[in-house]
Amino acid sequence: MKKQEEKNKILNTHGLLENPEIKAKFDQSVKEETRQIKEKLKNPPFKEEDLALFERKSLKNAYSIDTLNSQISDDVSGFKKFNPSENADFIEKERAGILDEKEQSSKTNADEPKSKLQRMNELRNFAVSKWSNTLETKTTQWKNDTQKAMSDDFKKRMQAWFDAMLKAKELEEQSPELFGKYGLFGDAVSMVNDAIDLENLGDIKYQKKVLEDLEDISDIQADKSDLEGSRGFSNDKGSLKRNSIANILRYFNMIKNNKALMDICDILGRMKDEEKEMYKEKITELTAYSYTQTTPTKRYKEEIIGVTLGNDLENIIPQEMSLLDDEDLELLFDLKFIENRLFCFEKQGFVSYQEEGQKEIEKEVEKERKKEGQKGPIIICVDTSGSMYGAPETVAKAITLMLTAKARKENRNCYLINFSTGTVCTDMSGAVGVNKINDFLELSFGGGTDVGAGLEVGIEQMEKENYKNSDLLVISDGDFGYISNSLEQKMRQKRKEKNKFYLLDVNGNSGAKRFFDKHWVYDSNSKNVRVLCEMKEEMEKKNV
C-alpha cells in the first residue's frame, strides 16, 4: 500500500484513480512490477563466477608451501578472470615475499617453514575473502541498478498510460459515436486500458515500443488536420495514425455541428413496416395455500421400518427369543441383552399438522405490442471524381463518416459505393474495421464521373435481403448528365417497393436532377442546405 501511495505522488494520474476500474488496473500493474523485480533479482548474471568461487572455497588449504603456492596462484587467476579491473598486486607481492624468505632461512631455523606455512594459509584465506567480498559488492550493485531501472521503466510506461487514458476519455466525451462504448472505432477507454504493456521491464528497446504506441493517442489534437506521424495506435480492429484520428475528428465535428446536414443524415433509411410482436412480461400474484405436512417420528410405534440392535423385549424378533429354549444359549441371550445387541424390530409412527398462508408467485405472461419502428439500411454513393476536389470531397467524407457511425450505433447495415468512371464497393456493416473507413477518408479523389454506374450497383444491392428496406444517397457536385431510360425505369420500380433515392449536391450548379426523390444543394460557404427539387412536388404540379 505504501509503495502504491509513493508511486501516486510521483505519477501525474490526472485524477483518474477515482475511477474504480482504472484504480484496479493500476493496483494490478504495481503488483506485476513487484513480481517482475523479485523474479529478476533471483538470477544475478554472475552464476559462472559464483560457481568458480564456490569451487575455490571448497578446496581446503594444503599442508605444504608448494601446494599452497599453487592454490593461491589459481585463486588469483580466477579472481582476475572475472574481475580484470580489480587490483590483486598486493597478493602477488606478499606471496613472492613469503617464498623468498623461505629460501633464505629454511636452512638456519628448523621451525621457520611452519611459520611460513601459516602465513601462506592466511594469504590464501585473504585472497578468497577478497574475491568473495568483490562478488558480493558487484551483486548488490547490480540488484540496486536493476531495481532502479525496472522501477523507472514502470513509471515511464504508467505515466504514458495515464496520459493516453486521459486523452481517450476526452475522445469518448467529445465523440461517443466514434470512440464511445458502442462507437464506430470501438471504446477508446477500453482500448487504452487493454494497451497497457508491462512486459520486459528494464528493457529500453521494448520500453520505447510501448511508449510510442501509447504516445500516439495521447498526442492527438482534435482541431489539427496536418499532424504527421508514422507510428500507429493498434487495436484488434486495425490501426489508426495520429493524422488519421485528427482528420476523423475534424470531419466528424464539421458534420455534427451542421444542423442542415445532420437532418439529411436522419432522413436516410426508411422505417420498416409496422409490425406487432409478442413479448413476455413477469407479473407477481398473491396466492393462498393450504396443505397437510406429515412428519415421521419414533415416538409412536405404528409400523415396522427395519431391524436394529437393542434390548427392547417387546419388539425382539422371534429368532432371538428362540435362544431361551436352549439352556446353553440362554446365557448368550442374557449377554446380548446386557450389551444391547439383541435384534429388535424398528418401528415409527407419523405426526400430521396443517399449514396455511399466502405467498407471492412470479410468473411470465405473453402480451402483444406494436414493434418499435427501426430505420432500414443505408447505401451511400460517393462521387470520387476529380471535380470533387476541395469542399465537396470534405463534405462527402464527413457525411459518410457520420452515416457509418449512425448505422453502427443503430445496428443498421451500411454499404459504401465509390464511383467515378468505375465503382469500388465496401460493406461497412457490423463490426467495422478501422482500416475500412480510414482508407476511404484518406482516398484521393480523381477521374471522370459516371453516376449511372454507382446507381446500378446500388439497385443490385437493394435486391439482397439485408438491403431491401434501404435508401440510397448520392453525394456529388452534380456535375453529371442524365441517366439512361432503363436505369430510370429500375429506380421507378424500386420506388414502388418503397425505396428512396436522394442526391446531395455540394456547391453544384448544373441544374435539378429530377430522377431523384429529393435533390439537396449544399453551399459550403454559407453552410446552408436548400431543396432544389422534390419528386412529390413534381407529381403535384403534373396533377394540377
Coordinates of C-alpha atoms in Angstrom, one line a residue:
M1 CA 0.0 0.0 0.0
K2 CA 2.8 2.4 0.9
K3 CA 4.5 1.6 -2.4
Q4 CA 1.4 2.4 -4.3
E5 CA 0.9 5.7 -2.5
E6 CA 4.6 6.7 -3.2
K7 CA 4.0 6.0 -6.9
N8 CA 0.8 8.0 -6.9
K9 CA 2.8 11.0 -5.7
I10 CA 5.5 10.5 -8.4
L11 CA 3.0 9.9 -11.3
N12 CA 0.6 12.5 -12.7
T13 CA -2.6 10.4 -12.6
H14 CA -4.8 13.3 -13.8
G15 CA -7.3 12.3 -11.1
L16 CA -8.1 9.1 -13.0
L17 CA -7.6 6.9 -9.9
E18 CA -11.0 8.0 -8.7
N19 CA -12.4 5.6 -11.3
P20 CA -12.6 2.1 -9.7
E21 CA -11.7 0.2 -12.9
I22 CA -8.6 2.4 -13.6
K23 CA -7.6 2.1 -9.9
A24 CA -7.9 -1.7 -10.0
K25 CA -5.8 -1.8 -13.2
F26 CA -3.2 0.4 -11.6
D27 CA -3.0 -1.7 -8.5
Q28 CA -2.7 -4.8 -10.6
S29 CA 0.1 -3.2 -12.5
V30 CA 2.0 -2.3 -9.3
K31 CA 1.8 -6.0 -8.3
E32 CA 3.1 -7.0 -11.6
E33 CA 6.1 -4.7 -11.3
T34 CA 6.8 -6.1 -7.8
R35 CA 6.6 -9.7 -9.2
Q36 CA 8.9 -9.0 -12.1
I37 CA 11.5 -7.3 -9.9
K38 CA 11.5 -10.2 -7.5
E39 CA 11.9 -12.7 -10.3
K40 CA 14.7 -10.7 -11.9
L41 CA 16.7 -10.3 -8.7
K42 CA 16.7 -14.0 -8.2
N43 CA 19.1 -14.5 -11.1
P44 CA 22.1 -12.2 -10.9
P45 CA 24.4 -12.5 -14.0
F46 CA 27.3 -13.9 -12.0
K47 CA 26.5 -17.6 -11.9
E48 CA 29.7 -18.7 -13.5
E49 CA 31.9 -16.6 -11.2
D50 CA 29.8 -17.7 -8.2
L51 CA 30.4 -21.4 -9.1
A52 CA 34.1 -20.8 -9.6
L53 CA 34.4 -19.1 -6.2
F54 CA 32.5 -21.9 -4.6
E55 CA 34.9 -24.4 -6.0
R56 CA 37.9 -22.4 -4.7
K57 CA 36.3 -22.1 -1.3
S58 CA 35.6 -25.8 -1.1
L59 CA 39.2 -26.6 -1.8
K60 CA 40.9 -27.0 1.7
N61 CA 44.3 -25.3 2.3
A62 CA 47.2 -27.6 1.6
Y63 CA 49.7 -28.7 4.2
S64 CA 52.7 -27.8 2.1
I65 CA 54.0 -24.4 1.0
D66 CA 54.5 -25.5 -2.7
T67 CA 50.9 -26.8 -2.9
L68 CA 49.6 -23.7 -1.1
N69 CA 51.5 -21.5 -3.5
S70 CA 49.8 -23.2 -6.4
Q71 CA 46.4 -22.8 -4.8
I72 CA 47.0 -19.1 -4.3
S73 CA 48.1 -18.7 -7.9
D74 CA 44.9 -20.4 -9.1
D75 CA 42.8 -18.2 -6.7
V76 CA 44.4 -15.0 -8.1
S77 CA 44.0 -16.2 -11.7
G78 CA 40.3 -17.0 -11.2
F79 CA 39.7 -13.6 -9.5
K80 CA 41.4 -11.7 -12.3
K81 CA 39.4 -13.7 -15.0
F82 CA 36.1 -12.4 -13.6
N83 CA 37.4 -9.0 -12.3
P84 CA 40.1 -7.8 -14.7
S85 CA 39.8 -4.2 -13.4
E86 CA 40.4 -5.2 -9.8
N87 CA 44.0 -4.9 -8.4
A88 CA 45.5 -8.1 -7.0
D89 CA 49.1 -7.0 -6.9
F90 CA 49.3 -7.0 -3.1
I91 CA 48.6 -10.7 -3.0
E92 CA 51.2 -11.4 -5.6
K93 CA 53.8 -9.3 -3.8
E94 CA 53.0 -10.9 -0.5
R95 CA 53.2 -14.4 -1.9
A96 CA 56.6 -13.7 -3.6
G97 CA 57.9 -12.2 -0.3
I98 CA 57.0 -15.3 1.7
L99 CA 58.6 -17.6 -0.8
D100 CA 61.8 -15.5 -0.8
E101 CA 62.0 -15.6 2.9
K102 CA 61.7 -19.4 2.8
E103 CA 64.7 -19.8 0.5
Q104 CA 66.9 -17.6 2.7
S105 CA 66.0 -19.0 6.1
S106 CA 64.8 -22.6 5.7
K107 CA 68.3 -24.0 6.4
T108 CA 69.0 -22.0 9.6
N109 CA 65.8 -22.5 11.6
A110 CA 64.0 -25.8 11.7
D111 CA 60.8 -24.1 13.0
E112 CA 60.7 -21.5 10.2
P113 CA 58.8 -23.5 7.5
K114 CA 55.8 -23.9 9.8
S115 CA 55.6 -20.2 10.3
K116 CA 55.8 -19.6 6.5
L117 CA 53.0 -22.2 6.1
Q118 CA 50.8 -20.3 8.4
R119 CA 51.4 -17.0 6.6
M120 CA 50.6 -18.7 3.2
N121 CA 47.4 -20.1 4.7
E122 CA 46.5 -16.6 5.9
L123 CA 47.3 -15.2 2.4
R124 CA 45.1 -17.7 0.7
N125 CA 42.2 -17.0 3.1
F126 CA 42.6 -13.3 2.3
A127 CA 42.6 -13.9 -1.4
V128 CA 39.4 -16.0 -1.3
S129 CA 37.8 -13.4 1.1
K130 CA 38.7 -10.5 -1.2
W131 CA 37.1 -12.4 -4.2
S132 CA 34.0 -13.1 -2.1
N133 CA 33.7 -9.5 -1.0
T134 CA 34.1 -8.2 -4.5
L135 CA 31.4 -10.6 -5.9
E136 CA 29.1 -9.6 -3.1
T137 CA 29.6 -5.9 -3.8
K138 CA 29.0 -6.5 -7.6
T139 CA 25.8 -8.4 -6.9
T140 CA 24.5 -5.7 -4.5
Q141 CA 25.3 -3.0 -7.1
W142 CA 23.6 -5.0 -9.9
K143 CA 20.5 -5.5 -7.8
N144 CA 20.2 -1.8 -6.9
D145 CA 20.8 -0.8 -10.6
T146 CA 18.4 -3.4 -11.9
Q147 CA 15.6 -2.5 -9.4
K148 CA 16.0 1.2 -10.2
A149 CA 16.0 0.6 -14.0
M150 CA 12.8 -1.5 -13.8
S151 CA 11.1 0.9 -11.4
D152 CA 12.0 3.9 -13.7
D153 CA 10.7 2.0 -16.7
F154 CA 7.5 1.1 -14.9
K155 CA 6.9 4.8 -14.0
K156 CA 7.5 5.9 -17.6
R157 CA 5.1 3.4 -19.0
M158 CA 2.4 4.1 -16.4
Q159 CA 2.7 7.9 -17.0
A160 CA 2.3 7.3 -20.7
W161 CA -0.7 5.1 -20.0
F162 CA -2.3 7.7 -17.7
D163 CA -1.7 10.4 -20.4
A164 CA -3.3 8.1 -23.1
M165 CA -6.2 7.3 -20.8
L166 CA -6.9 11.0 -20.2
K167 CA -7.0 11.6 -24.0
A168 CA -9.2 8.5 -24.5
K169 CA -11.7 9.8 -22.0
E170 CA -11.6 13.2 -23.8
L171 CA -12.2 11.5 -27.1
E172 CA -15.1 9.4 -25.7
E173 CA -16.8 12.5 -24.2
Q174 CA -16.2 14.6 -27.3
S175 CA -17.3 12.0 -29.9
P176 CA -19.1 9.0 -28.3
E177 CA -20.4 8.0 -31.7
L178 CA -16.8 7.3 -32.8
F179 CA -14.9 6.4 -29.6
G180 CA -17.6 5.6 -27.1
K181 CA -18.6 2.1 -25.8
Y182 CA -20.6 1.4 -29.0
G183 CA -18.6 3.8 -31.2
L184 CA -17.6 3.2 -34.8
F185 CA -14.0 2.6 -33.8
G186 CA -14.6 0.9 -30.5
D187 CA -14.3 2.0 -26.9
A188 CA -11.2 4.3 -26.7
V189 CA -11.0 3.9 -23.0
S190 CA -11.1 0.1 -23.2
M191 CA -8.5 0.1 -26.0
V192 CA -6.1 2.1 -23.8
N193 CA -7.0 0.0 -20.8
D194 CA -6.0 -3.1 -22.7
A195 CA -3.0 -1.5 -24.3
I196 CA -1.0 -1.4 -21.0
D197 CA 2.1 -3.5 -21.6
L198 CA 4.5 -4.2 -18.7
E199 CA 6.4 -7.0 -20.3
N200 CA 10.2 -6.9 -20.1
L201 CA 10.5 -4.1 -17.5
G202 CA 14.0 -2.6 -17.8
D203 CA 14.4 -3.4 -21.5
I204 CA 15.0 0.0 -23.1
K205 CA 14.1 -1.2 -26.7
Y206 CA 10.8 -2.7 -25.5
Q207 CA 10.1 0.3 -23.4
K208 CA 10.5 2.6 -26.5
K209 CA 8.0 0.5 -28.5
V210 CA 5.4 0.6 -25.6
L211 CA 5.8 4.4 -25.2
E212 CA 5.5 5.0 -28.9
D213 CA 2.2 3.1 -29.1
L214 CA 0.7 4.9 -26.1
E215 CA 2.1 8.3 -27.3
D216 CA 0.1 8.1 -30.5
I217 CA -3.3 8.6 -28.8
S218 CA -2.2 10.9 -26.0
D219 CA -0.7 13.4 -28.6
I220 CA -3.9 13.7 -30.7
Q221 CA -5.2 17.2 -31.1
A222 CA -8.8 17.2 -32.4
D223 CA -8.5 20.6 -34.0
K224 CA -5.5 19.8 -36.2
S225 CA -5.6 18.3 -39.6
D226 CA -2.0 18.4 -40.6
L227 CA -0.4 16.2 -38.0
E228 CA 2.3 13.9 -39.2
G229 CA 3.2 10.5 -37.7
S230 CA 4.3 7.2 -39.0
R231 CA 3.5 5.2 -35.9
G232 CA 0.1 3.6 -35.2
F233 CA -2.1 3.1 -32.2
S234 CA -3.1 -0.5 -32.6
N235 CA -6.2 -2.5 -31.5
D236 CA -7.8 -5.7 -32.6
K237 CA -9.8 -4.0 -35.4
G238 CA -7.0 -2.3 -37.3
S239 CA -4.6 0.7 -36.9
L240 CA -5.1 4.5 -36.9
K241 CA -2.3 7.0 -37.3
R242 CA -2.3 10.3 -35.5
N243 CA -3.2 12.3 -38.5
S244 CA -6.0 9.8 -39.3
I245 CA -7.6 10.3 -35.9
A246 CA -7.2 14.1 -36.2
N247 CA -8.8 14.0 -39.7
I248 CA -11.6 11.8 -38.5
L249 CA -12.4 14.2 -35.6
R250 CA -12.2 17.2 -38.0
Y251 CA -14.7 15.6 -40.4
F252 CA -17.0 14.4 -37.7
N253 CA -17.1 17.7 -35.8
M254 CA -17.8 19.5 -39.1
I255 CA -20.9 17.5 -39.8
K256 CA -22.0 17.2 -36.2
N257 CA -22.1 21.0 -35.8
N258 CA -24.1 21.5 -39.0
K259 CA -27.9 21.0 -38.3
A260 CA -28.8 21.0 -42.0
L261 CA -26.5 18.1 -42.9
M262 CA -27.5 16.3 -39.7
D263 CA -31.1 16.5 -40.8
I264 CA -30.2 14.8 -44.1
C265 CA -28.4 12.0 -42.2
D266 CA -31.5 11.5 -40.0
I267 CA -33.8 11.1 -43.1
L268 CA -32.0 8.2 -44.7
G269 CA -33.2 4.7 -44.1
R270 CA -37.0 4.4 -44.2
M271 CA -38.9 3.0 -41.3
K272 CA -39.8 -0.7 -41.6
D273 CA -43.5 -1.6 -41.9
E274 CA -45.3 -1.5 -38.6
E275 CA -45.5 -5.0 -37.1
K276 CA -46.9 -6.5 -33.9
E277 CA -44.8 -8.6 -31.7
M278 CA -45.3 -10.9 -28.7
Y279 CA -43.3 -10.3 -25.6
K280 CA -43.1 -11.9 -22.2
E281 CA -43.7 -9.9 -19.0
K282 CA -43.1 -11.1 -15.5
I283 CA -46.0 -10.4 -13.0
T284 CA -46.4 -11.2 -9.3
E285 CA -49.6 -12.7 -7.9
L286 CA -50.6 -13.3 -4.3
T287 CA -51.8 -16.9 -3.9
A288 CA -53.3 -18.6 -0.8
Y289 CA -52.1 -22.0 0.1
S290 CA -53.1 -24.8 2.5
Y291 CA -51.5 -28.2 2.9
T292 CA -51.0 -31.0 5.4
Q293 CA -47.5 -31.9 6.4
T294 CA -46.8 -35.4 7.6
T295 CA -43.6 -36.0 9.6
P296 CA -42.2 -39.4 10.7
T297 CA -41.5 -39.8 14.4
K298 CA -40.2 -42.7 16.6
R299 CA -42.3 -41.7 19.5
Y300 CA -45.1 -43.7 18.0
K301 CA -44.7 -47.4 17.1
E302 CA -47.2 -47.8 14.2
E303 CA -45.3 -49.7 11.6
I304 CA -42.1 -51.7 11.2
I305 CA -39.5 -50.0 9.1
G306 CA -36.5 -52.2 9.7
V307 CA -34.3 -54.1 12.3
T308 CA -32.0 -52.5 14.8
L309 CA -29.8 -53.6 17.8
G310 CA -31.1 -53.0 21.3
N311 CA -32.8 -54.7 24.3
D312 CA -36.5 -53.8 23.7
L313 CA -38.1 -57.1 24.8
E314 CA -41.5 -56.1 23.3
N315 CA -40.0 -55.9 19.8
I316 CA -37.4 -58.7 19.9
I317 CA -37.5 -60.8 16.7
P318 CA -38.6 -64.4 17.1
Q319 CA -35.1 -65.8 16.3
E320 CA -33.7 -64.1 19.4
M321 CA -36.5 -65.5 21.6
S322 CA -35.6 -69.0 20.4
L323 CA -32.3 -68.7 22.4
L324 CA -34.2 -69.0 25.6
D325 CA -35.4 -72.5 24.6
D326 CA -31.8 -73.8 25.0
E327 CA -30.1 -73.8 28.4
D328 CA -26.7 -73.5 26.7
L329 CA -27.8 -70.5 24.6
E330 CA -29.8 -68.8 27.4
L331 CA -26.5 -67.3 28.7
L332 CA -25.8 -65.8 25.3
F333 CA -29.3 -64.2 25.3
D334 CA -28.5 -62.6 28.7
L335 CA -25.2 -61.3 27.4
K336 CA -26.7 -59.8 24.3
F337 CA -29.5 -58.2 26.4
I338 CA -26.9 -56.5 28.7
E339 CA -24.9 -55.3 25.7
N340 CA -27.9 -54.0 23.8
R341 CA -27.1 -56.4 20.9
L342 CA -30.4 -58.2 20.5
F343 CA -32.1 -57.8 17.1
C344 CA -35.3 -55.9 17.5
F345 CA -37.9 -54.6 15.1
E346 CA -37.5 -50.8 14.5
K347 CA -40.8 -49.0 14.4
Q348 CA -42.1 -45.5 13.8
G349 CA -45.3 -43.5 13.5
F350 CA -46.4 -40.2 11.8
V351 CA -47.4 -36.8 13.0
S352 CA -49.6 -34.5 10.8
Y353 CA -50.2 -30.8 11.0
Q354 CA -52.0 -28.2 8.8
E355 CA -50.1 -25.3 7.1
E356 CA -52.0 -22.3 5.8
G357 CA -50.9 -18.9 4.5
Q358 CA -50.3 -16.7 1.4
K359 CA -47.3 -16.2 -0.8
E360 CA -46.2 -14.2 -3.8
I361 CA -45.7 -16.1 -7.1
E362 CA -43.8 -14.7 -10.0
K363 CA -44.9 -15.9 -13.5
E364 CA -44.5 -14.9 -17.1
V365 CA -47.4 -13.9 -19.3
E366 CA -47.4 -13.3 -23.0
K367 CA -48.6 -9.9 -24.3
E368 CA -48.9 -8.2 -27.7
R369 CA -47.4 -4.8 -28.6
K370 CA -46.5 -2.7 -31.6
K371 CA -43.0 -3.3 -32.7
E372 CA -40.9 -0.2 -32.3
G373 CA -40.0 1.4 -35.6
Q374 CA -36.5 0.7 -36.8
K375 CA -34.8 2.5 -39.7
G376 CA -33.6 0.4 -42.6
P377 CA -30.2 0.1 -44.2
I378 CA -28.2 2.9 -45.9
I379 CA -26.5 2.8 -49.3
I380 CA -24.0 5.7 -49.9
C381 CA -22.8 6.5 -53.4
V382 CA -19.9 8.9 -53.3
D383 CA -18.6 10.7 -56.4
T384 CA -14.8 10.4 -56.2
S385 CA -14.1 12.2 -59.5
G386 CA -11.6 15.0 -59.8
S387 CA -14.2 17.7 -59.8
M388 CA -15.0 16.8 -56.2
Y389 CA -11.6 18.1 -55.0
G390 CA -11.9 20.6 -52.1
A391 CA -15.1 21.3 -50.2
P392 CA -17.2 18.7 -51.9
E393 CA -14.7 16.0 -51.1
T394 CA -14.5 17.1 -47.4
V395 CA -18.3 17.1 -47.1
A396 CA -18.6 13.7 -48.8
K397 CA -16.1 12.2 -46.4
A398 CA -17.8 13.9 -43.3
I399 CA -21.3 12.7 -44.2
T400 CA -20.0 9.1 -45.0
L401 CA -18.3 9.0 -41.6
M402 CA -21.4 10.3 -39.8
L403 CA -23.8 7.8 -41.6
T404 CA -21.4 4.9 -40.9
A405 CA -21.3 5.8 -37.2
K406 CA -25.1 6.1 -37.0
A407 CA -25.5 2.8 -38.7
R408 CA -23.2 1.1 -36.3
K409 CA -24.9 2.7 -33.3
E410 CA -28.4 1.8 -34.5
N411 CA -27.3 -1.7 -35.7
R412 CA -28.2 -1.0 -39.3
N413 CA -26.5 -2.2 -42.5
C414 CA -24.4 0.4 -44.4
Y415 CA -23.0 0.0 -47.9
L416 CA -20.5 2.4 -49.5
I417 CA -20.1 2.7 -53.3
N418 CA -17.3 5.0 -54.6
F419 CA -17.8 5.9 -58.2
S420 CA -16.0 7.9 -60.9
T421 CA -15.5 6.1 -64.2
G422 CA -15.8 2.8 -62.3
T423 CA -17.0 1.6 -58.9
V424 CA -15.4 0.4 -55.7
C425 CA -17.7 -1.1 -53.1
T426 CA -17.3 -1.7 -49.3
D427 CA -19.8 -3.2 -46.9
M428 CA -19.5 -1.1 -43.8
S429 CA -21.9 -3.2 -41.7
G430 CA -21.3 -4.9 -38.4
A431 CA -18.0 -4.5 -36.6
V432 CA -16.4 -2.1 -39.0
G433 CA -12.7 -2.3 -39.2
V434 CA -10.8 0.8 -38.6
N435 CA -9.0 0.5 -41.9
K436 CA -12.2 0.3 -44.0
I437 CA -13.4 3.8 -43.1
N438 CA -9.9 5.1 -42.8
D439 CA -9.0 4.0 -46.3
F440 CA -11.9 6.0 -47.6
L441 CA -11.1 9.1 -45.6
E442 CA -7.5 9.0 -46.9
L443 CA -8.6 8.4 -50.5
S444 CA -7.5 10.9 -53.1
F445 CA -10.4 11.8 -55.5
G446 CA -9.8 11.8 -59.3
G447 CA -11.1 10.7 -62.7
G448 CA -14.4 11.2 -64.5
T449 CA -18.0 10.9 -63.3
D450 CA -20.4 8.1 -64.1
V451 CA -23.3 8.3 -61.7
G452 CA -25.2 5.6 -63.6
A453 CA -22.5 3.0 -62.6
G454 CA -23.0 3.8 -58.9
L455 CA -26.8 3.7 -59.1
E456 CA -26.7 0.4 -60.9
V457 CA -24.6 -1.2 -58.2
G458 CA -26.9 0.4 -55.5
I459 CA -30.1 -1.1 -57.1
E460 CA -28.4 -4.5 -57.3
Q461 CA -27.6 -4.2 -53.6
M462 CA -31.3 -3.4 -52.8
E463 CA -32.2 -6.8 -54.2
K464 CA -30.4 -8.5 -51.4
E465 CA -32.4 -9.5 -48.3
N466 CA -30.4 -7.4 -45.9
Y467 CA -30.7 -4.2 -48.0
K468 CA -34.4 -4.5 -49.2
N469 CA -35.5 -1.6 -47.0
S470 CA -32.6 0.7 -47.8
D471 CA -32.5 4.3 -49.0
L472 CA -29.7 5.5 -51.3
L473 CA -27.9 8.8 -51.1
V474 CA -25.6 10.1 -53.9
I475 CA -23.1 12.7 -52.7
S476 CA -21.7 14.6 -55.7
D477 CA -21.1 18.1 -57.1
G478 CA -23.9 17.4 -59.6
D479 CA -21.5 17.7 -62.5
F480 CA -23.0 14.8 -64.4
G481 CA -25.7 14.4 -67.1
Y482 CA -28.8 12.4 -67.2
I483 CA -29.1 8.6 -66.8
S484 CA -30.4 6.0 -69.2
N485 CA -34.1 5.2 -69.6
S486 CA -33.5 1.6 -68.4
L487 CA -31.8 2.8 -65.2
E488 CA -34.6 5.3 -64.6
Q489 CA -37.1 2.5 -65.0
K490 CA -35.3 0.4 -62.4
M491 CA -35.4 3.3 -60.0
R492 CA -39.2 3.8 -60.5
Q493 CA -39.7 0.1 -59.8
K494 CA -37.7 0.3 -56.6
R495 CA -39.8 3.3 -55.5
K496 CA -42.9 1.0 -55.8
E497 CA -41.1 -1.2 -53.2
K498 CA -40.7 2.0 -51.1
N499 CA -37.0 2.5 -51.7
K500 CA -35.8 6.1 -51.9
F501 CA -33.1 7.8 -54.0
Y502 CA -31.6 11.1 -52.8
L503 CA -28.9 13.5 -54.1
L504 CA -26.8 15.8 -52.1
D505 CA -25.2 18.3 -54.5
V506 CA -22.2 20.1 -52.9
N507 CA -21.6 23.5 -54.4
G508 CA -23.2 22.3 -57.7
N509 CA -24.9 24.5 -60.3
S510 CA -25.7 22.0 -63.1
G511 CA -29.5 22.1 -62.6
A512 CA -32.1 19.9 -61.0
K513 CA -31.8 16.2 -61.2
R514 CA -35.5 15.2 -61.2
F515 CA -34.9 11.4 -61.3
F516 CA -34.1 11.6 -57.6
D517 CA -36.8 11.7 -54.9
K518 CA -35.1 14.7 -53.4
H519 CA -32.3 16.9 -54.6
W520 CA -30.5 19.0 -52.0
V521 CA -27.9 21.6 -52.7
Y522 CA -25.3 22.4 -50.0
D523 CA -23.3 25.7 -50.0
S524 CA -20.0 25.1 -48.3
N525 CA -19.5 28.9 -47.7
S526 CA -22.8 29.7 -46.1
K527 CA -23.2 26.1 -44.7
N528 CA -26.9 26.2 -45.8
V529 CA -28.9 23.4 -47.5
R530 CA -31.8 24.1 -49.9
V531 CA -34.1 21.7 -51.7
L532 CA -33.6 22.1 -55.4
C533 CA -36.4 19.7 -56.4
E534 CA -38.5 17.0 -54.8
M535 CA -40.4 14.3 -56.6
K536 CA -43.5 14.7 -54.5
E537 CA -43.8 18.4 -55.6
E538 CA -43.2 17.4 -59.2
M539 CA -46.1 14.9 -59.1
E540 CA -48.4 17.5 -57.6
K541 CA -47.5 20.0 -60.3
K542 CA -48.3 17.5 -63.0
N543 CA -51.7 16.6 -61.4
V544 CA -52.6 20.3 -61.5

